[in-house]
CSV table of C-alpha atoms in Angstrom, one decimal:
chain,number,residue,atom,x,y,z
A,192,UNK,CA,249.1,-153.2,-109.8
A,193,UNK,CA,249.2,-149.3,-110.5
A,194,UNK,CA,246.4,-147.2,-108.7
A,195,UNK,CA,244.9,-145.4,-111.5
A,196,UNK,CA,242.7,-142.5,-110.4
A,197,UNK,CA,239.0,-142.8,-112.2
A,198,UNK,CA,238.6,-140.1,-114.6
A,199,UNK,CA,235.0,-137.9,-114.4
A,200,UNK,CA,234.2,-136.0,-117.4
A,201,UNK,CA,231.9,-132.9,-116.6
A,202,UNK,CA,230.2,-132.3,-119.3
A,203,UNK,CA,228.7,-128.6,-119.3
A,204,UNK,CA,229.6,-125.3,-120.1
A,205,UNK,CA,231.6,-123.9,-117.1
A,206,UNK,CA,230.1,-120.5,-115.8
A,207,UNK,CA,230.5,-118.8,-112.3
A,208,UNK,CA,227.0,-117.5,-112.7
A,209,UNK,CA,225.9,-121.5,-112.6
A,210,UNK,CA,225.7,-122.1,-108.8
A,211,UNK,CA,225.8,-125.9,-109.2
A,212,UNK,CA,229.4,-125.5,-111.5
A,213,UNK,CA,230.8,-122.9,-108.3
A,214,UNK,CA,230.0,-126.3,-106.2
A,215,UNK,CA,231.7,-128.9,-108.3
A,216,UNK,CA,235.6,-128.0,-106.8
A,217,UNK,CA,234.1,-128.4,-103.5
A,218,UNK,CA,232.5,-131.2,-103.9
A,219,UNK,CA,235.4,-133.1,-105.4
A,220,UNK,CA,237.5,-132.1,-102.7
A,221,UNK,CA,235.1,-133.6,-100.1
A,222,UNK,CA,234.7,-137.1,-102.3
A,223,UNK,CA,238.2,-137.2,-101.8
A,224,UNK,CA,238.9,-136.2,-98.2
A,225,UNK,CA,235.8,-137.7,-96.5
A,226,UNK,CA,235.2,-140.5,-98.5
A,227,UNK,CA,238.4,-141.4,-99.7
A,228,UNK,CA,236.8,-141.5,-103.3
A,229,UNK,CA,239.4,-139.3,-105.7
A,230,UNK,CA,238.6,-138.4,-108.7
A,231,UNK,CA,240.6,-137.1,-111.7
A,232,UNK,CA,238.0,-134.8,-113.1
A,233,UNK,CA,238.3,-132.5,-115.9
A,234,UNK,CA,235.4,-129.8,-117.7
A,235,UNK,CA,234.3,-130.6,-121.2
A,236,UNK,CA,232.3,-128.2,-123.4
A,237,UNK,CA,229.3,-129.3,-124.9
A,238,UNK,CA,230.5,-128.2,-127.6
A,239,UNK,CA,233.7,-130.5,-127.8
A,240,UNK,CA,231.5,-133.5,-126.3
A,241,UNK,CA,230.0,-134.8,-129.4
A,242,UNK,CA,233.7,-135.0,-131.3
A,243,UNK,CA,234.6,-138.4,-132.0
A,244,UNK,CA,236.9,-139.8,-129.0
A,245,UNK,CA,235.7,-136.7,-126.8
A,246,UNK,CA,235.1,-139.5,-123.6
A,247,UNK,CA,237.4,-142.2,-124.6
A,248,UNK,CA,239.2,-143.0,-121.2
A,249,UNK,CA,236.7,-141.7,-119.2
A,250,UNK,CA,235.5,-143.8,-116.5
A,251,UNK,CA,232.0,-141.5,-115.7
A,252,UNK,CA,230.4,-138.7,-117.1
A,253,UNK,CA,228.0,-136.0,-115.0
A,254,UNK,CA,226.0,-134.1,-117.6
A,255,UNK,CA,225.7,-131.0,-115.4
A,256,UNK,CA,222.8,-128.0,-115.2
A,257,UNK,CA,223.3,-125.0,-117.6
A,258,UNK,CA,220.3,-125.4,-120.3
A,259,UNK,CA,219.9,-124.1,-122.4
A,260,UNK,CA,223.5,-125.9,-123.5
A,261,UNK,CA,225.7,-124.2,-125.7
A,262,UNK,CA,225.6,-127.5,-128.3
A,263,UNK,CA,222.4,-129.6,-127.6
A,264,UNK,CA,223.9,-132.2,-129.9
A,265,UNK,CA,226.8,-132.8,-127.7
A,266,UNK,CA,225.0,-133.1,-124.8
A,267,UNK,CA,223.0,-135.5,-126.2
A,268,UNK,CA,226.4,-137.6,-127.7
A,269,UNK,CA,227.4,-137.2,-123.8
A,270,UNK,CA,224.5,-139.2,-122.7
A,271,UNK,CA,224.3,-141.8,-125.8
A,272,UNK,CA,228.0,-142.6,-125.4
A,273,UNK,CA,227.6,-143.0,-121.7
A,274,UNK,CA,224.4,-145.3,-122.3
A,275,UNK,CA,225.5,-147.5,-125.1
A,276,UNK,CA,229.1,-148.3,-123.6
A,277,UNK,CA,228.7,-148.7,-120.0
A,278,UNK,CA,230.3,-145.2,-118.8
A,279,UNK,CA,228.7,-144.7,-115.1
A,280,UNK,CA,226.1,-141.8,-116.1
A,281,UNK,CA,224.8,-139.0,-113.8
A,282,UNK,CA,222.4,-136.6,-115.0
A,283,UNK,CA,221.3,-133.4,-113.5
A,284,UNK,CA,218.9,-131.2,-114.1
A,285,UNK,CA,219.2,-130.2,-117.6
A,286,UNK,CA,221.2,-133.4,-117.6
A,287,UNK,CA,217.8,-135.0,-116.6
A,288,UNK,CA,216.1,-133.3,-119.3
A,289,UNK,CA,218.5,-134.3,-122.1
A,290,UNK,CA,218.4,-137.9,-121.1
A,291,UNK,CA,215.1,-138.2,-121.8
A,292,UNK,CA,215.8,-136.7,-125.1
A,293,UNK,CA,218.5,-138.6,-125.9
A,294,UNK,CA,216.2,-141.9,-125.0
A,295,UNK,CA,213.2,-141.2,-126.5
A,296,UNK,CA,214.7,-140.1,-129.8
A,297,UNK,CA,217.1,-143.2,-130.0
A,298,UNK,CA,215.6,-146.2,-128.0
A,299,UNK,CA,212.0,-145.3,-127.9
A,300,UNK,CA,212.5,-144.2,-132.3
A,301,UNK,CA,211.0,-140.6,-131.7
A,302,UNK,CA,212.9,-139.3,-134.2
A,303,UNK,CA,211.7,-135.3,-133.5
A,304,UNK,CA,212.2,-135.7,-129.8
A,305,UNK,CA,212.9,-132.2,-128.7
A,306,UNK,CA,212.8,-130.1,-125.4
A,307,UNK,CA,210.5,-127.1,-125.4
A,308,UNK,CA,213.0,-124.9,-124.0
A,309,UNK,CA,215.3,-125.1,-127.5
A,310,UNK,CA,212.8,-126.1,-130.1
A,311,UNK,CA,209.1,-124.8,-128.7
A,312,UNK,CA,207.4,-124.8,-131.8
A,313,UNK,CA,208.5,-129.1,-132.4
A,314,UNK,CA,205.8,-131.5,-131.9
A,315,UNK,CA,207.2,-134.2,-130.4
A,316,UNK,CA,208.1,-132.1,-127.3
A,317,UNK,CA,209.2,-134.4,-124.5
A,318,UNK,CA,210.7,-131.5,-122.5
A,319,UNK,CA,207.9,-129.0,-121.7
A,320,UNK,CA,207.9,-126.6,-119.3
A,321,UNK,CA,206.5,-127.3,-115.8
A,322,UNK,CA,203.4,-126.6,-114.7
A,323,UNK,CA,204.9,-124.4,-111.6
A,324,UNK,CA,208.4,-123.4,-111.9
A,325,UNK,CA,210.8,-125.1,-109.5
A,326,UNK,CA,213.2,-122.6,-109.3
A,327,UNK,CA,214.7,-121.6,-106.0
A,328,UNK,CA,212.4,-124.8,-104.6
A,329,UNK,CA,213.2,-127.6,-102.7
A,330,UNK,CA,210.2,-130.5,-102.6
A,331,UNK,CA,210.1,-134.0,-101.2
A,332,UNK,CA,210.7,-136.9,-103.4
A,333,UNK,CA,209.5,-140.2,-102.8
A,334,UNK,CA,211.7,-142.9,-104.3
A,335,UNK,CA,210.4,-146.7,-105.3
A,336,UNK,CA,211.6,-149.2,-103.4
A,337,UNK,CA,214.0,-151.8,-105.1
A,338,UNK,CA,215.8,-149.5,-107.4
A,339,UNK,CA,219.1,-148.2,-108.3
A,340,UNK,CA,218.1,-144.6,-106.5
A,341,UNK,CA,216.7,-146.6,-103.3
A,342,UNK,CA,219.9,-148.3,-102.6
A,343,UNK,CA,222.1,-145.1,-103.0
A,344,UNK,CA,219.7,-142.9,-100.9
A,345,UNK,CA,219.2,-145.4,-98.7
A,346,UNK,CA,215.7,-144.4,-98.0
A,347,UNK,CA,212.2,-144.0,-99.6
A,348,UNK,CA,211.7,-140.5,-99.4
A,349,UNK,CA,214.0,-137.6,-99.3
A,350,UNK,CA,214.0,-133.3,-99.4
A,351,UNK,CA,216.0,-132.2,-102.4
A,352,UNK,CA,216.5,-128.7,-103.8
A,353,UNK,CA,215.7,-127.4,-107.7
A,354,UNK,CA,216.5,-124.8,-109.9
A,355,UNK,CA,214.5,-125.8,-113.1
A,356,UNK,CA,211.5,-124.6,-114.9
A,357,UNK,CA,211.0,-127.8,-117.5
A,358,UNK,CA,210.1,-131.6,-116.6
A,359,UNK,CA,208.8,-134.5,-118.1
A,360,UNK,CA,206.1,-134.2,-120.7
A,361,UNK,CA,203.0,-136.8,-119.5
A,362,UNK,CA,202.0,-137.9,-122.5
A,363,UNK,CA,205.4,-139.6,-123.2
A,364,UNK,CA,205.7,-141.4,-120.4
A,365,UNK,CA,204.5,-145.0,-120.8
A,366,UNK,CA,206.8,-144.4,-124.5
A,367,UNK,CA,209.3,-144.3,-122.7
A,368,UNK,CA,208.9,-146.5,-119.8
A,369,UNK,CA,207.9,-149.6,-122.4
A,370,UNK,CA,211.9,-150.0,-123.2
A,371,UNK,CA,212.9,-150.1,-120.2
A,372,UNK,CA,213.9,-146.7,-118.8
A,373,UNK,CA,212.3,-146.2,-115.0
A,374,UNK,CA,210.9,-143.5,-113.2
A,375,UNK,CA,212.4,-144.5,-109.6
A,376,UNK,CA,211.2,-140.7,-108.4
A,377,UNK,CA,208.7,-138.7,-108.0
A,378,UNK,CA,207.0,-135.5,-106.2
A,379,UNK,CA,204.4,-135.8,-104.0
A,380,UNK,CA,202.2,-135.0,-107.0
A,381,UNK,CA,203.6,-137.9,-108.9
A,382,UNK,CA,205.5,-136.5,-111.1
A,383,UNK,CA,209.4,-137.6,-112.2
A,384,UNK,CA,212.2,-135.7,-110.5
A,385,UNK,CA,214.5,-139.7,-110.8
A,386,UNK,CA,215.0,-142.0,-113.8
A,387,UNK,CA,217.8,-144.5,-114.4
A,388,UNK,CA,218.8,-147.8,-116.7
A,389,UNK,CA,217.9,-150.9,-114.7
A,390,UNK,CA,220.1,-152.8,-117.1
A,391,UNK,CA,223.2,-150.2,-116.8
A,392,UNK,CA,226.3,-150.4,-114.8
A,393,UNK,CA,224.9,-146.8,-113.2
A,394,UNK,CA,222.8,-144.9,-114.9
A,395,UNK,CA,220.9,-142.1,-112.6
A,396,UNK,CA,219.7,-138.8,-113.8
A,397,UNK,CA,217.7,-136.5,-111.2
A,398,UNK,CA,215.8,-133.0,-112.2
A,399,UNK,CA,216.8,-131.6,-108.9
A,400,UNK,CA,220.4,-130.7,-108.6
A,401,UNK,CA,222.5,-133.5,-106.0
A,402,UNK,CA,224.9,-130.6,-105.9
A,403,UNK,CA,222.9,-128.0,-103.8
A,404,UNK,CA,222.6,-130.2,-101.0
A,405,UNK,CA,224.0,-129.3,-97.5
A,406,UNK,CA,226.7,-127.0,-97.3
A,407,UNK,CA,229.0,-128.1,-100.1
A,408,UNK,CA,231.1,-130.1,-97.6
A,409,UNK,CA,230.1,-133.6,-97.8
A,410,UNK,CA,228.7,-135.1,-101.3
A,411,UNK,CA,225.3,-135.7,-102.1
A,412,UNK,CA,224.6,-139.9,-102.2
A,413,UNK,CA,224.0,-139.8,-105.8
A,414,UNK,CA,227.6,-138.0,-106.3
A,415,UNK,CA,229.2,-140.4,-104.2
A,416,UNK,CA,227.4,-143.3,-106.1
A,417,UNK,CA,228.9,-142.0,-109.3
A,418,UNK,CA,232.1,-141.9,-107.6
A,419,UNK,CA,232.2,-145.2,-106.8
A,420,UNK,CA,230.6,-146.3,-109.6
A,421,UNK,CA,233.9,-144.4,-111.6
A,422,UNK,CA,236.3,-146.2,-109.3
A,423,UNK,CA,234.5,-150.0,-110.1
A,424,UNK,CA,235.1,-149.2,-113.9
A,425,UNK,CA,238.6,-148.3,-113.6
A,426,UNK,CA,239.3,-151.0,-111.8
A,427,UNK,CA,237.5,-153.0,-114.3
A,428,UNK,CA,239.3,-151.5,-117.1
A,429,UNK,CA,242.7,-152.3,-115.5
A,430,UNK,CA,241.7,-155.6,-115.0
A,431,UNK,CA,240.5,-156.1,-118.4
């Protein structure tokens, strides 16, 4: 059988002033020198990620940092197309954010779900900005034990570095637990910084940013994860 590289989408709007997208090449590069974990990635534009067929073939997609996002909406398509067909799913940051948009407006049938930093002035804001920004931070996050995020980190608490100023709003949070979406991290505070899909193939979304970890010369757990996760549903996909 043909090795087929897995294909990552990165789903964002490419900038140099984005120190997370500067890390990407990097990190790629270690996935496949240190881990053996290749990847055949290529850059999608929010704005081309809600066009029909945008992530046909794909076999992951990272929604990346860079909020406010050029198109919300295809963000949002990203992480609906990921979640409703299987795609491996990683989500940071802003990625984080939109996930919970995404769920709450299309599982949890909040039809106005916004995020404060786009559309203050909505109601339904499930995005709102945190209480003390997190930008330049890096925090402790204690993870549940049992979960997706557990068995990738391999460990129940971990230090992880930010660059965000919006979070989970409070008051939505049992909403959207009741369907099924899980909080599997939080600060010391108790507050999400983790969620994922227990149901999913891989679905992880963090509101720190995997990428800023170490020196940029070996990959974060949750970016090797995804990696792997890729290469299981390429194989699949061959197999199928």
């Amino acid at each position: 059988m043909t090795y087929l590289t897995p294909r990552l989408a990165l789903v964002g709007d490419r900038s140099p002033a984005v120190r997370s997208h500067a890390r990407v090449p990097g990190l790629l590069d270690a996935l496949a020198t240190r881990d053996q974990l290749a990847l055949d990635a290529y850059w999608i534009p929010t704005g081309d990620a809600g066009a029909a067929g945008a992530l046909d073939g794909f076999d992951a997609v990272w929604l990346l940092p860079g909020s406010p996002y050029r198109s919300e909406a295809g963000a949002l398509a990203a992480v609906r197309t990921a979640r409703e067909r299987g795609i491996p799913f990683l989500g940071t940051c802003a990625g984080f954010q939109h996930a919970v948009v995404e769920y709450a407006r299309n599982v949890c049938g909040i039809d106005g779900a916004a995020h404060g930093e786009s559309h203050p002035d909505e109601d339904d804001l499930v995005i709102v900005p945190l209480s003390c920004s997190l930008v330049g931070h890096e925090g402790a996050v204690r993870i549940a034990p049992g979960t997706l995020a557990e068995r990738v980190l391999g460990e129940t608490r971990t230090l992880e570095r930010y660059h965000c100023q919006y979070g989970l709003n409070p008051a939505y949070l049992e909403r959207l637990r009741a369907p099924g979406l899980r909080f599997s991290g939080t600060d010391e505070a108790g507050e999400p910084r983790i969620l994922e899909l227990p149901e999913h193939p891989f679905f992880l979304a963090s509101l720190f940013q995997p990428e800023l970890a170490g020196d940029g010369t070996r990959a974060h757990p949750f970016v090797r994860a995804l990696a792997a996760a890729a290469a299981e549903h390429a194989s699949a996909a061959a197999r199928a």
